[in-house]
Each structure stands twice: as C-alpha cells, then as structure tokens.
mmCIF file of C-alpha atoms in Angstrom:
data_model
loop_
_atom_site.group_PDB
_atom_site.id
_atom_site.type_symbol
_atom_site.label_atom_id
_atom_site.label_comp_id
_atom_site.label_asym_id
_atom_site.label_seq_id
_atom_site.Cartn_x
_atom_site.Cartn_y
_atom_site.Cartn_z
ATOM 1 C CA MET A 22 22.669 -188.562 -30.959
ATOM 2 C CA ALA A 23 20.389 -186.089 -29.009
ATOM 3 C CA GLU A 24 17.934 -184.146 -31.121
ATOM 4 C CA SER A 25 18.519 -180.511 -32.225
ATOM 5 C CA ILE A 26 16.841 -177.676 -30.415
ATOM 6 C CA HIS A 27 15.601 -174.887 -32.722
ATOM 7 C CA VAL A 28 15.911 -171.390 -31.241
ATOM 8 C CA LEU A 29 14.003 -168.404 -32.633
ATOM 9 C CA HIS A 30 15.640 -165.286 -31.151
ATOM 10 C CA LEU A 31 12.749 -162.919 -31.680
ATOM 11 C CA CYS A 32 13.500 -159.201 -31.618
ATOM 12 C CA HIS A 33 11.271 -156.186 -32.167
ATOM 13 C CA HIS A 34 14.294 -153.932 -32.617
ATOM 14 C CA SER A 35 16.948 -153.688 -35.251
ATOM 15 C CA VAL A 36 19.904 -156.117 -34.912
ATOM 16 C CA VAL A 37 21.150 -154.751 -38.292
ATOM 17 C CA ARG A 38 21.502 -151.096 -37.233
ATOM 18 C CA GLN A 39 21.723 -150.997 -33.432
ATOM 19 C CA GLY A 40 25.214 -151.708 -32.015
ATOM 20 C CA ILE A 41 23.720 -152.854 -28.698
ATOM 21 C CA LEU A 42 21.810 -155.673 -30.461
ATOM 22 C CA ARG A 43 24.898 -156.578 -32.444
ATOM 23 C CA SER A 44 26.788 -157.139 -29.216
ATOM 24 C CA GLN A 45 23.956 -158.591 -27.085
ATOM 25 C CA VAL A 46 22.123 -160.736 -29.780
ATOM 26 C CA ALA A 47 24.456 -161.429 -32.690
ATOM 27 C CA GLU A 48 27.601 -162.124 -30.658
ATOM 28 C CA PRO A 49 26.188 -164.506 -28.020
ATOM 29 C CA MET A 50 24.084 -166.326 -30.663
ATOM 30 C CA LYS A 51 27.241 -166.904 -32.873
ATOM 31 C CA ARG A 52 28.934 -168.370 -29.795
ATOM 32 C CA LEU A 53 26.043 -170.586 -28.864
ATOM 33 C CA ALA A 54 25.805 -171.864 -32.369
ATOM 34 C CA ARG A 55 29.141 -173.664 -31.860
ATOM 35 C CA ASN A 56 26.993 -176.263 -30.017
ATOM 36 C CA PRO A 57 25.884 -178.593 -32.831
ATOM 37 C CA ARG A 58 22.529 -179.238 -31.082
ATOM 38 C CA LEU A 59 21.494 -175.585 -31.330
ATOM 39 C CA LYS A 60 19.940 -174.368 -34.624
ATOM 40 C CA ILE A 61 19.451 -170.617 -34.266
ATOM 41 C CA THR A 62 17.431 -168.053 -36.204
ATOM 42 C CA VAL A 63 17.618 -164.343 -35.345
ATOM 43 C CA VAL A 64 14.759 -162.031 -36.205
ATOM 44 C CA SER A 65 15.720 -158.386 -36.796
ATOM 45 C CA ALA A 66 12.901 -155.857 -36.951
ATOM 46 C CA GLU A 67 13.380 -152.943 -39.441
ATOM 47 C CA ARG A 68 11.259 -149.989 -40.421
ATOM 48 C CA SER A 69 10.671 -149.886 -44.184
ATOM 49 C CA ASP A 70 12.034 -146.312 -44.476
ATOM 50 C CA GLU A 71 15.242 -147.226 -42.470
ATOM 51 C CA ARG A 72 16.251 -150.461 -44.203
ATOM 52 C CA ASP A 73 19.787 -150.836 -45.375
ATOM 53 C CA PRO A 74 20.043 -153.808 -47.754
ATOM 54 C CA MET A 75 23.831 -153.785 -47.734
ATOM 55 C CA ALA A 76 24.014 -153.944 -43.966
ATOM 56 C CA GLU A 77 21.362 -156.593 -43.817
ATOM 57 C CA ARG A 78 23.383 -158.660 -46.356
ATOM 58 C CA ASP A 79 26.584 -158.161 -44.404
ATOM 59 C CA LEU A 80 24.996 -159.277 -41.139
ATOM 60 C CA SER A 81 23.324 -162.216 -42.819
ATOM 61 C CA ARG A 82 26.682 -163.413 -44.154
ATOM 62 C CA ASP A 83 28.338 -162.830 -40.814
ATOM 63 C CA LEU A 84 25.762 -164.814 -38.910
ATOM 64 C CA ALA A 85 25.615 -167.571 -41.524
ATOM 65 C CA GLY A 86 29.369 -168.047 -41.196
ATOM 66 C CA ALA A 87 28.702 -169.054 -37.609
ATOM 67 C CA GLY A 88 25.709 -171.270 -38.463
ATOM 68 C CA VAL A 89 22.982 -168.682 -37.519
ATOM 69 C CA SER A 90 20.121 -167.645 -39.849
ATOM 70 C CA LEU A 91 18.799 -164.105 -40.141
ATOM 71 C CA HIS A 92 15.196 -163.187 -40.782
ATOM 72 C CA VAL A 93 14.253 -159.555 -41.403
ATOM 73 C CA PHE A 94 10.830 -158.546 -40.163
ATOM 74 C CA GLU A 95 9.475 -155.244 -41.418
ATOM 75 C CA LYS A 96 7.729 -153.427 -38.466
ATOM 76 C CA ARG A 97 5.266 -150.508 -38.483
ATOM 77 C CA VAL A 98 5.177 -149.009 -34.938
ATOM 78 C CA ALA A 99 6.961 -145.693 -34.443
ATOM 79 C CA PRO A 100 9.503 -145.181 -31.661
ATOM 80 C CA ALA A 101 7.821 -144.560 -28.327
ATOM 81 C CA ALA A 102 10.595 -143.690 -25.822
ATOM 82 C CA ARG A 103 12.976 -141.373 -27.712
ATOM 83 C CA THR A 104 13.696 -137.812 -26.838
ATOM 84 C CA ALA A 105 12.632 -136.631 -30.373
ATOM 85 C CA ARG A 106 9.015 -137.666 -30.639
ATOM 86 C CA PRO A 107 7.478 -139.013 -33.922
ATOM 87 C CA PRO A 108 5.003 -136.799 -35.879
ATOM 88 C CA LEU A 109 1.478 -136.582 -34.491
ATOM 89 C CA LEU A 110 -0.102 -138.890 -37.105
ATOM 90 C CA LYS A 111 2.391 -141.633 -36.263
ATOM 91 C CA ARG A 112 1.667 -141.245 -32.612
ATOM 92 C CA VAL A 113 -2.103 -141.491 -33.179
ATOM 93 C CA LEU A 114 -1.683 -144.590 -35.355
ATOM 94 C CA SER A 115 0.864 -146.230 -33.031
ATOM 95 C CA PRO A 116 -1.587 -148.478 -31.111
ATOM 96 C CA MET A 117 -2.901 -149.854 -34.415
ATOM 97 C CA HIS A 118 0.603 -150.350 -35.840
ATOM 98 C CA LEU A 119 1.659 -152.023 -32.586
ATOM 99 C CA ALA A 120 -1.209 -154.496 -32.708
ATOM 100 C CA TRP A 121 -0.403 -155.225 -36.427
ATOM 101 C CA ASP A 122 3.219 -155.873 -35.526
ATOM 102 C CA VAL A 123 2.291 -158.211 -32.682
ATOM 103 C CA LEU A 124 -0.181 -160.105 -34.900
ATOM 104 C CA ARG A 125 2.479 -160.611 -37.689
ATOM 105 C CA LEU A 126 5.222 -161.563 -35.236
ATOM 106 C CA ARG A 127 2.851 -164.164 -33.661
ATOM 107 C CA ARG A 128 2.198 -165.632 -37.106
ATOM 108 C CA LEU A 129 5.886 -165.810 -37.745
ATOM 109 C CA ALA A 130 6.440 -167.509 -34.371
ATOM 110 C CA PHE A 131 3.559 -170.013 -34.918
ATOM 111 C CA ARG A 132 5.037 -171.054 -38.346
ATOM 112 C CA PHE A 133 8.529 -171.455 -36.856
ATOM 113 C CA ALA A 134 7.285 -173.485 -33.917
ATOM 114 C CA ARG A 135 5.164 -175.748 -36.089
ATOM 115 C CA GLU A 136 8.043 -176.401 -38.540
ATOM 116 C CA HIS A 137 10.902 -176.812 -35.992
ATOM 117 C CA ARG A 138 10.468 -179.129 -32.978
ATOM 118 C CA PRO A 139 11.546 -178.931 -30.235
ATOM 119 C CA CYS A 140 11.414 -175.104 -30.324
ATOM 120 C CA VAL A 141 12.545 -172.372 -28.065
ATOM 121 C CA ILE A 142 11.400 -168.731 -28.641
ATOM 122 C CA HIS A 143 13.867 -166.333 -27.011
ATOM 123 C CA ALA A 144 11.786 -163.188 -26.846
ATOM 124 C CA ARG A 145 13.970 -160.123 -26.460
ATOM 125 C CA SER A 146 11.504 -157.440 -25.480
ATOM 126 C CA TYR A 147 7.918 -157.165 -24.138
ATOM 127 C CA ILE A 148 6.511 -156.906 -27.714
ATOM 128 C CA ALA A 149 8.282 -160.084 -28.916
ATOM 129 C CA ALA A 150 7.150 -161.880 -25.708
ATOM 130 C CA TRP A 151 3.598 -160.714 -26.214
ATOM 131 C CA ALA A 152 3.662 -162.105 -29.675
ATOM 132 C CA ALA A 153 5.081 -165.478 -28.522
ATOM 133 C CA LEU A 154 2.897 -166.014 -25.541
ATOM 134 C CA GLY A 155 0.092 -167.535 -27.631
ATOM 135 C CA VAL A 156 2.583 -170.038 -29.091
ATOM 136 C CA ARG A 157 3.652 -171.033 -25.568
ATOM 137 C CA ARG A 158 0.064 -171.430 -24.410
ATOM 138 C CA ARG A 159 -0.465 -173.988 -27.140
ATOM 139 C CA GLU A 160 2.630 -175.832 -25.867
ATOM 140 C CA LEU A 161 4.498 -175.404 -29.109
ATOM 141 C CA CYS A 162 7.581 -174.002 -27.685
ATOM 142 C CA ARG A 163 9.513 -173.053 -24.561
ATOM 143 C CA LEU A 164 9.390 -169.333 -23.938
ATOM 144 C CA VAL A 165 12.381 -167.331 -22.718
ATOM 145 C CA PHE A 166 11.288 -163.860 -21.830
ATOM 146 C CA ASP A 167 14.338 -161.516 -21.955
ATOM 147 C CA PRO A 168 12.964 -157.972 -21.376
ATOM 148 C CA ARG A 169 16.265 -156.141 -20.967
ATOM 149 C CA GLY A 170 14.545 -153.350 -19.040
ATOM 150 C CA ALA A 171 11.413 -152.375 -17.149
ATOM 151 C CA LEU A 172 9.309 -151.141 -20.094
ATOM 152 C CA PRO A 173 6.181 -149.993 -18.169
ATOM 153 C CA GLU A 174 8.354 -147.602 -16.165
ATOM 154 C CA GLU A 175 10.388 -146.500 -19.179
ATOM 155 C CA LEU A 176 7.339 -145.650 -21.177
ATOM 156 C CA ALA A 177 5.697 -143.808 -18.246
ATOM 157 C CA ALA A 178 8.814 -141.743 -17.810
ATOM 158 C CA ALA A 179 9.096 -140.994 -21.549
ATOM 159 C CA GLN A 180 5.373 -140.277 -22.044
ATOM 160 C CA GLY A 181 4.683 -138.568 -18.732
ATOM 161 C CA TRP A 182 2.073 -141.144 -17.598
ATOM 162 C CA ALA A 183 0.887 -140.995 -14.014
ATOM 163 C CA ALA A 184 1.040 -144.089 -11.793
ATOM 164 C CA ASP A 185 -2.731 -144.548 -12.170
ATOM 165 C CA SER A 186 -2.750 -143.964 -15.885
ATOM 166 C CA ARG A 187 -4.703 -146.616 -17.802
ATOM 167 C CA ARG A 188 -1.971 -147.004 -20.329
ATOM 168 C CA TYR A 189 0.624 -147.580 -17.563
ATOM 169 C CA LEU A 190 -1.543 -150.025 -15.763
ATOM 170 C CA TRP A 191 -2.259 -151.851 -19.045
ATOM 171 C CA TRP A 192 1.588 -152.346 -19.613
ATOM 172 C CA ARG A 193 1.932 -153.422 -15.980
ATOM 173 C CA ASP A 194 -0.750 -156.087 -16.502
ATOM 174 C CA LEU A 195 0.916 -157.219 -19.716
ATOM 175 C CA GLU A 196 4.213 -157.499 -17.863
ATOM 176 C CA ARG A 197 2.733 -159.773 -15.146
ATOM 177 C CA ARG A 198 1.164 -162.010 -17.826
ATOM 178 C CA LEU A 199 4.480 -162.312 -19.677
ATOM 179 C CA LEU A 200 6.477 -163.006 -16.460
ATOM 180 C CA ARG A 201 4.087 -165.727 -15.339
ATOM 181 C CA GLY A 202 3.690 -167.266 -18.789
ATOM 182 C CA ALA A 203 7.377 -167.661 -19.605
ATOM 183 C CA ASP A 204 9.328 -170.808 -18.840
ATOM 184 C CA THR A 205 12.394 -168.684 -17.997
ATOM 185 C CA VAL A 206 12.665 -164.966 -17.227
ATOM 186 C CA ILE A 207 16.023 -163.261 -17.734
ATOM 187 C CA ALA A 208 17.099 -160.205 -15.674
ATOM 188 C CA VAL A 209 20.160 -158.222 -16.527
ATOM 189 C CA SER A 210 21.015 -157.365 -12.917
ATOM 190 C CA GLU A 211 20.229 -158.533 -9.434
ATOM 191 C CA PRO A 212 18.006 -155.417 -8.829
ATOM 192 C CA MET A 213 15.994 -156.273 -11.929
ATOM 193 C CA ALA A 214 15.548 -159.863 -10.695
ATOM 194 C CA ALA A 215 14.210 -158.534 -7.374
ATOM 195 C CA HIS A 216 11.939 -156.085 -9.249
ATOM 196 C CA PHE A 217 10.367 -158.850 -11.397
ATOM 197 C CA ALA A 218 10.075 -161.244 -8.404
ATOM 198 C CA GLU A 219 8.076 -158.690 -6.601
ATOM 199 C CA ARG A 220 5.836 -158.062 -9.621
ATOM 200 C CA ALA A 221 4.921 -161.656 -10.392
ATOM 201 C CA ASP A 222 6.444 -164.074 -7.861
ATOM 202 C CA VAL A 223 9.002 -165.463 -10.362
ATOM 203 C CA SER A 224 12.678 -166.323 -10.030
ATOM 204 C CA PRO A 225 14.595 -164.722 -12.875
ATOM 205 C CA VAL A 226 17.974 -165.979 -14.081
ATOM 206 C CA VAL A 227 20.526 -163.126 -13.979
ATOM 207 C CA ILE A 228 22.386 -162.860 -17.303
ATOM 208 C CA ARG A 229 24.162 -159.452 -17.517
ATOM 209 C CA ASN A 230 24.795 -157.454 -20.693
ATOM 210 C CA CYS A 231 28.314 -158.792 -21.412
ATOM 211 C CA VAL A 232 31.184 -157.632 -23.561
ATOM 212 C CA ASP A 233 33.135 -159.266 -26.423
ATOM 213 C CA LEU A 234 36.588 -158.964 -24.802
ATOM 214 C CA GLU A 235 38.328 -159.628 -28.054
ATOM 215 C CA ARG A 236 36.989 -156.389 -29.485
ATOM 216 C CA PHE A 237 38.195 -154.104 -26.720
ATOM 217 C CA SER A 238 41.805 -153.642 -25.489
ATOM 218 C CA PRO A 239 43.231 -151.187 -22.944
ATOM 219 C CA GLY A 240 45.155 -148.305 -24.388
ATOM 220 C CA THR A 241 48.495 -146.971 -23.152
ATOM 221 C CA ARG A 242 47.484 -143.326 -22.621
ATOM 222 C CA THR A 243 48.415 -141.565 -19.348
ATOM 223 C CA PRO A 244 46.974 -138.045 -19.111
ATOM 224 C CA ALA A 245 49.350 -135.135 -18.665
ATOM 225 C CA PRO A 246 48.311 -132.306 -16.310
ATOM 226 C CA GLY A 247 49.061 -129.800 -19.088
ATOM 227 C CA ALA A 248 46.412 -131.377 -21.486
ATOM 228 C CA PRO A 249 42.703 -131.610 -21.050
ATOM 229 C CA LEU A 250 41.281 -134.895 -19.782
ATOM 230 C CA ARG A 251 39.386 -136.831 -22.404
ATOM 231 C CA LEU A 252 35.993 -138.063 -21.304
ATOM 232 C CA VAL A 253 33.913 -140.317 -23.508
ATOM 233 C CA PHE A 254 30.234 -140.876 -23.310
ATOM 234 C CA LEU A 255 28.669 -143.691 -25.393
ATOM 235 C CA VAL A 256 24.962 -143.162 -26.149
ATOM 236 C CA GLY A 257 22.704 -145.430 -28.100
ATOM 237 C CA VAL A 258 19.556 -143.882 -29.426
ATOM 238 C CA ASP A 259 18.727 -140.508 -27.795
ATOM 239 C CA VAL A 260 16.224 -141.324 -25.113
ATOM 240 C CA PRO A 261 15.305 -139.249 -21.932
ATOM 241 C CA TYR A 262 16.606 -141.795 -19.454
ATOM 242 C CA GLN A 263 20.136 -141.190 -20.763
ATOM 243 C CA ALA A 264 20.006 -137.924 -18.811
ATOM 244 C CA SER A 265 22.603 -136.540 -21.281
ATOM 245 C CA GLU A 266 22.552 -133.085 -19.683
ATOM 246 C CA LEU A 267 24.023 -134.546 -16.526
ATOM 247 C CA ALA A 268 27.098 -135.482 -18.576
ATOM 248 C CA LEU A 269 27.641 -131.797 -19.148
ATOM 249 C CA THR A 270 27.515 -131.061 -15.494
ATOM 250 C CA LEU A 271 29.938 -133.901 -14.861
ATOM 251 C CA ARG A 272 32.409 -132.564 -17.472
ATOM 252 C CA ARG A 273 32.345 -129.171 -15.724
ATOM 253 C CA ALA A 274 33.075 -130.789 -12.362
ATOM 254 C CA VAL A 275 35.967 -132.807 -13.833
ATOM 255 C CA ALA A 276 37.330 -129.666 -15.603
ATOM 256 C CA ALA A 277 37.314 -127.764 -12.377
ATOM 257 C CA GLY A 278 39.536 -130.406 -10.759
ATOM 258 C CA TRP A 279 42.049 -130.872 -13.601
ATOM 259 C CA PRO A 280 44.719 -128.162 -14.438
ATOM 260 C CA ALA A 281 43.918 -128.159 -18.109
ATOM 261 C CA GLY A 282 40.183 -128.745 -17.949
ATOM 262 C CA ALA A 283 38.299 -131.516 -19.736
ATOM 263 C CA ILE A 284 36.643 -132.295 -23.004
ATOM 264 C CA LEU A 285 33.654 -134.622 -23.459
ATOM 265 C CA ARG A 286 33.218 -136.768 -26.572
ATOM 266 C CA VAL A 287 29.669 -137.990 -27.142
ATOM 267 C CA ILE A 288 29.571 -140.951 -29.498
ATOM 268 C CA THR A 289 26.038 -141.664 -30.671
ATOM 269 C CA PRO A 290 24.154 -142.579 -33.842
ATOM 270 C CA ASP A 291 21.922 -139.578 -33.030
ATOM 271 C CA ALA A 292 24.897 -137.185 -33.278
ATOM 272 C CA ASP A 293 23.085 -134.364 -35.123
ATOM 273 C CA ALA A 294 20.262 -134.040 -32.705
ATOM 274 C CA MET A 295 22.574 -134.342 -29.641
ATOM 275 C CA ARG A 296 25.048 -131.792 -31.158
ATOM 276 C CA ALA A 297 22.202 -129.297 -31.595
ATOM 277 C CA ARG A 298 21.225 -129.728 -27.938
ATOM 278 C CA LEU A 299 24.542 -130.272 -26.191
ATOM 279 C CA GLY A 300 27.382 -129.339 -28.505
ATOM 280 C CA SER A 301 29.987 -126.641 -27.489
ATOM 281 C CA PRO A 302 33.772 -126.144 -27.912
ATOM 282 C CA GLU A 303 34.234 -128.546 -24.901
ATOM 283 C CA VAL A 304 31.520 -131.071 -25.996
ATOM 284 C CA ASN A 305 31.944 -132.976 -29.285
ATOM 285 C CA CYS A 306 29.178 -135.171 -30.677
ATOM 286 C CA ASP A 307 29.942 -137.566 -33.449
ATOM 287 C CA SER A 308 28.966 -140.843 -34.968
ATOM 288 C CA LEU A 309 31.371 -143.740 -35.422
ATOM 289 C CA ALA A 310 31.151 -147.074 -37.161
ATOM 290 C CA ARG A 311 30.822 -149.838 -34.630
ATOM 291 C CA ASP A 312 34.354 -151.188 -35.424
ATOM 292 C CA ALA A 313 35.913 -147.681 -34.552
ATOM 293 C CA ILE A 314 34.534 -147.464 -31.065
ATOM 294 C CA PRO A 315 37.094 -149.699 -29.281
ATOM 295 C CA ALA A 316 39.910 -147.513 -30.567
ATOM 296 C CA ALA A 317 38.004 -144.336 -29.456
ATOM 297 C CA LEU A 318 37.741 -145.763 -25.909
ATOM 298 C CA ALA A 319 41.351 -146.734 -25.741
ATOM 299 C CA GLU A 320 42.282 -143.124 -26.573
ATOM 300 C CA SER A 321 40.150 -141.758 -23.716
ATOM 301 C CA ASP A 322 40.863 -141.082 -20.025
ATOM 302 C CA LEU A 323 37.463 -141.654 -18.360
ATOM 303 C CA GLY A 324 34.119 -143.242 -19.300
ATOM 304 C CA VAL A 325 30.942 -141.345 -18.493
ATOM 305 C CA LEU A 326 27.808 -143.217 -17.381
ATOM 306 C CA VAL A 327 24.875 -141.100 -16.402
ATOM 307 C CA ARG A 328 21.137 -141.928 -16.187
ATOM 308 C CA ASP A 329 17.945 -140.523 -14.583
ATOM 309 C CA SER A 330 16.722 -141.758 -11.267
ATOM 310 C CA THR A 331 13.678 -143.888 -12.521
ATOM 311 C CA VAL A 332 13.058 -147.512 -11.858
ATOM 312 C CA GLY A 333 14.342 -148.298 -15.297
ATOM 313 C CA SER A 334 17.842 -147.074 -14.247
ATOM 314 C CA LEU A 335 17.702 -148.717 -10.823
ATOM 315 C CA VAL A 336 17.403 -152.171 -12.573
ATOM 316 C CA ALA A 337 19.635 -151.441 -15.603
ATOM 317 C CA CYS A 338 22.910 -152.966 -16.828
ATOM 318 C CA PRO A 339 24.085 -150.469 -19.478
ATOM 319 C CA VAL A 340 26.219 -152.177 -22.172
ATOM 320 C CA LYS A 341 28.601 -149.112 -22.249
ATOM 321 C CA PHE A 342 29.689 -149.988 -18.664
ATOM 322 C CA PRO A 343 31.464 -153.337 -19.397
ATOM 323 C CA GLU A 344 32.741 -151.761 -22.691
ATOM 324 C CA TYR A 345 34.424 -148.967 -20.740
ATOM 325 C CA LEU A 346 35.925 -151.479 -18.321
ATOM 326 C CA ALA A 347 37.136 -153.791 -21.076
ATOM 327 C CA ALA A 348 38.981 -150.818 -22.576
ATOM 328 C CA GLY A 349 40.729 -150.169 -19.237
ATOM 329 C CA LEU A 350 38.742 -147.011 -18.442
ATOM 330 C CA PRO A 351 37.850 -145.810 -14.967
ATOM 331 C CA VAL A 352 34.168 -144.867 -14.882
ATOM 332 C CA LEU A 353 32.350 -141.754 -13.626
ATOM 333 C CA ALA A 354 28.683 -142.683 -12.922
ATOM 334 C CA THR A 355 25.661 -141.174 -11.404
ATOM 335 C CA ARG A 356 24.456 -143.154 -8.444
ATOM 336 C CA GLY A 357 21.665 -145.673 -8.568
ATOM 337 C CA ILE A 358 22.244 -147.494 -11.961
ATOM 338 C CA GLY A 359 21.820 -151.205 -11.408
ATOM 339 C CA GLU A 360 24.933 -152.859 -10.000
ATOM 340 C CA VAL A 361 27.324 -150.135 -11.151
ATOM 341 C CA ASP A 362 27.722 -148.518 -7.726
ATOM 342 C CA ALA A 363 28.732 -151.831 -6.067
ATOM 343 C CA ILE A 364 31.178 -152.687 -8.804
ATOM 344 C CA LEU A 365 32.867 -149.342 -8.846
ATOM 345 C CA ARG A 366 33.260 -149.397 -5.026
ATOM 346 C CA ASP A 367 34.400 -153.023 -4.729
ATOM 347 C CA ARG A 368 36.748 -152.952 -7.604
ATOM 348 C CA GLY A 369 38.074 -149.388 -7.072
ATOM 349 C CA VAL A 370 37.715 -148.460 -10.785
ATOM 350 C CA GLY A 371 35.677 -145.285 -10.572
ATOM 351 C CA VAL A 372 33.230 -143.225 -8.554
ATOM 352 C CA SER A 373 29.423 -142.915 -8.229
ATOM 353 C CA LEU A 374 28.035 -139.425 -7.741
ATOM 354 C CA ASP A 375 24.735 -138.407 -6.282
ATOM 355 C CA PRO A 376 22.854 -136.467 -9.049
ATOM 356 C CA SER A 377 20.923 -134.542 -6.415
ATOM 357 C CA ALA A 378 24.182 -133.156 -4.738
ATOM 358 C CA THR A 379 26.233 -131.851 -7.671
ATOM 359 C CA SER A 380 28.014 -129.373 -5.468
ATOM 360 C CA GLU A 381 29.633 -132.315 -3.691
ATOM 361 C CA TRP A 382 31.001 -133.792 -6.942
ATOM 362 C CA PRO A 383 34.393 -132.108 -7.009
ATOM 363 C CA ARG A 384 35.224 -133.428 -3.550
ATOM 364 C CA HIS A 385 34.349 -136.991 -4.573
ATOM 365 C CA LEU A 386 36.171 -136.740 -7.879
ATOM 366 C CA ALA A 387 39.489 -135.448 -6.551
ATOM 367 C CA PRO A 388 40.902 -138.833 -5.322
ATOM 368 C CA LEU A 389 40.227 -140.507 -8.744
ATOM 369 C CA LEU A 390 41.674 -137.604 -10.696
ATOM 370 C CA ALA A 391 44.881 -137.858 -8.668
ATOM 371 C CA ARG A 392 45.121 -141.592 -9.334
ATOM 372 C CA LEU A 393 44.958 -140.873 -13.150
ATOM 373 C CA THR A 394 48.596 -139.836 -13.041
ATOM 374 C CA SER A 395 49.920 -141.745 -10.018
ATOM 375 C CA GLN A 396 48.156 -145.030 -10.519
ATOM 376 C CA ARG A 397 46.942 -145.074 -14.159
ATOM 377 C CA GLU A 398 48.279 -148.520 -15.032
ATOM 378 C CA GLU A 399 46.785 -150.067 -11.842
ATOM 379 C CA LEU A 400 43.415 -148.483 -12.730
ATOM 380 C CA ARG A 401 43.673 -149.825 -16.314
ATOM 381 C CA GLN A 402 44.406 -153.353 -15.148
ATOM 382 C CA SER A 403 41.671 -153.352 -12.451
ATOM 383 C CA ALA A 404 39.050 -152.109 -14.958
ATOM 384 C CA ARG A 405 39.994 -154.802 -17.452
ATOM 385 C CA ARG A 406 39.979 -157.492 -14.787
ATOM 386 C CA ALA A 407 36.505 -156.478 -13.645
ATOM 387 C CA ALA A 408 35.206 -156.840 -17.248
ATOM 388 C CA GLU A 409 36.832 -160.323 -17.541
ATOM 389 C CA GLU A 410 35.485 -161.571 -14.261
ATOM 390 C CA ILE A 411 32.010 -160.107 -14.291
ATOM 391 C CA PHE A 412 31.018 -159.350 -17.920
ATOM 392 C CA ALA A 413 32.633 -162.132 -20.049
ATOM 393 C CA TRP A 414 30.190 -164.108 -22.258
ATOM 394 C CA GLU A 415 31.781 -167.323 -21.096
ATOM 395 C CA HIS A 416 30.147 -166.840 -17.692
ATOM 396 C CA SER A 417 26.642 -166.305 -19.066
ATOM 397 C CA LEU A 418 26.333 -168.675 -22.073
ATOM 398 C CA PRO A 419 25.871 -171.816 -19.905
ATOM 399 C CA LEU A 420 22.915 -170.132 -18.284
ATOM 400 C CA LEU A 421 21.378 -169.535 -21.702
ATOM 401 C CA GLU A 422 22.030 -173.114 -22.775
ATOM 402 C CA HIS A 423 20.163 -174.222 -19.628
ATOM 403 C CA ALA A 424 17.301 -171.876 -20.447
ATOM 404 C CA TYR A 425 17.102 -173.394 -23.930
ATOM 405 C CA GLY A 426 16.769 -176.918 -22.385
ATOM 406 C CA LEU A 427 20.181 -178.308 -23.291
ATOM 407 C CA TRP A 428 21.043 -179.567 -19.853
ATOM 408 C CA ARG A 429 17.717 -180.690 -18.538
#
C-alpha cells in the first residue's frame, strides 16, 4: 500500500470563529480526509482574549469525526486591515508580535515536518507561508502557498501606503519570495493567477472559493410588487475593501425602481460597528449563527456584492458570491470583482454596476427587477446551476490532491 501523506493546513486566522474559514478550510479538509492516504492536521490561530473553548471543542470533535486533527495556535499580532483600527500601543507593537508569531509558527511547522514524512504544508496566507518557507528550503516538506488574496495591495489600501512606501515594497518582496519558493501556488481566480504570474513568473493553479451545496437550498419566495424587495449583504469582518457604503447606494437605486421600495439586511459578525455606521429603518445589521445563514438567504430576493476598486478586488473570489448562487439568488454586484462580471453576464443571473456611474444604475437594474416577477423561477434555477457547475468542491478537490502529491 502507498505511504500516507501528512498535511499540515497552516492558518494564521481563526478557523474556529470565522465562517469563511469553516467553509474554505474545515469543509474541504473533511472531504479530502476521506482518502485514506491523507492524514490532515488543521491549525487555527486564535487571540488569547478571543478564545472560545466550547467552540474550539465543537470544531475539534467535528473535524475528528472526519479524521482531521485540530491544533490551536495562540497568536499575538493585532488585526491590520480592519475598518476599526487597534489601539495605538497594539499598532506600535505589531511588527514585534508579527515576528514572534512567525517564529513560533515556523517551530510548529518544523516539528510537524520532522515527525511526519512525507509532509505537505498547505500555508493559507502570507504569514503562514513565510513561517513555512524555511521548512521547505530544508527540503522537509512540499509547500503549497494559498494566499487567498493580494495582501500587499490590501494592506496598502487599508493603511494608506504609497506605491513607493518601504513597508509596501517589503511585502511585495516577501510575496515574490513566497511565490518562487512554493512547490504549488493556488489562485482563487483567473485574474489572480495572472497577477501572480506577472509578479514572479509562476503558473498558479486556480482553485476558487467553493460552496457546500448541501448547506444551501433555493427558497420559494417570489416578491410581490406591493412589498419591499429584500436585499441581503453578507459581510465577514468589517474591512475597508468591503465598501459597505456602496451597498446603501445600491439599496436606494433598487428602491427607486421597485413600487414598494427595498430593505437591506446586512449579516455580519461586526453587526454593532456596522449598525452604528450604516443602520437606518431601511438597513438592518445583525449577526447570525453560521447554521442560520442559508435560511436567511433563501428568504431574500437579491444578493448584494460590493467592493472597492483596488487590485485586491480585481483578483478576488468572494465566498458570498457562490453562497448567493447556491441559494438561488440573483446577484447585484459592483463591477471589477474577480470573475463575477463574466459569470453574471454569461449565466444571466444578475447585473454588474459601474461604481463610478451610480446615476446609470437604475437603467441597468430595471431589466433584472422586471424578471423578479416574470421569471423568478428561471432565475432561481440558473443561479443554482451556476453554483453547481462552477463552485462545487467536487471540481476543485482533485486539484488539491494533485498539489499534495497524491497523483504524481
């Protein structure tokens, strides 16, 4: 029998608390663990003041039931890209805390690689890959660099760094070293693959953010002209690139084109902060348990997807997009988000709007709003079919198995 391959899925974010990592780390690893040759350990990074022992225990049991181990790593560095900035002292100490995190993650990865051969480190983020790069250079593992975004550009946009800023250039240099040092680079979209290929002459494998189709099912709601349209906007952590204020502009444009107006429901773990900034009688901000989100989508009429116009958005593959589609929702998006424009156009399941021409939005929205009553079931089926044909895990898992060395 062929030998087992030991995979360390190394994260510098919380798989325990963040829904996006539950869907994009825990779910695919549970599926991959069905292959008896793969022995998988997931590392979830938690801040000491945010730890939730019960949630950690629940996730550990869930993963263990599928044959996956969980290791909790306590990290120090404060958030760097959120709208609400950490206190000054945490920002001042951030470089020191980041270096300490990388050092301890590197030690963890070295121990794992020495004890488990052959070894693959699946580094989900720049920080995780930075920590694992030294292990790869000693030829103790295969390194799969899975950045999920263009971090130098995201940090520059969040921190206001100029293109010639030393900090921005430092992150650009680290990015090149990680891209060149990895055995496999994963991109979440074709634009991201092109972006990385230009940066470091590499050929990334495109593995999109996928959706668990068993969790989401289309609803049966057809909006009535005498009732407000229900718009839903899924937001992870409150970060500037979400461009949440654009969602308010979009709601107003939809309301102007629908007889009874429109209400916007913002579902986010940062509900209090977003309510203080965006809340109104027509805009509700609330937090929901992860298991309650599919039902909330099924009860809605339109999914909202807005982002800023930075490089990070141009290469993105937002998880909310396939989730909307899997729930049978047509999507209203701002133009220039990864592959969203092409999918909406080719599949006829929504509309992309130019954020620099908001006065034109009502004209572009009108045909879709008309179809909500005349062709709602056709829209629902087309959206679901797009999710099944583009964003099902079954299409992407063989690519991950190949990256891990199963089929070499």
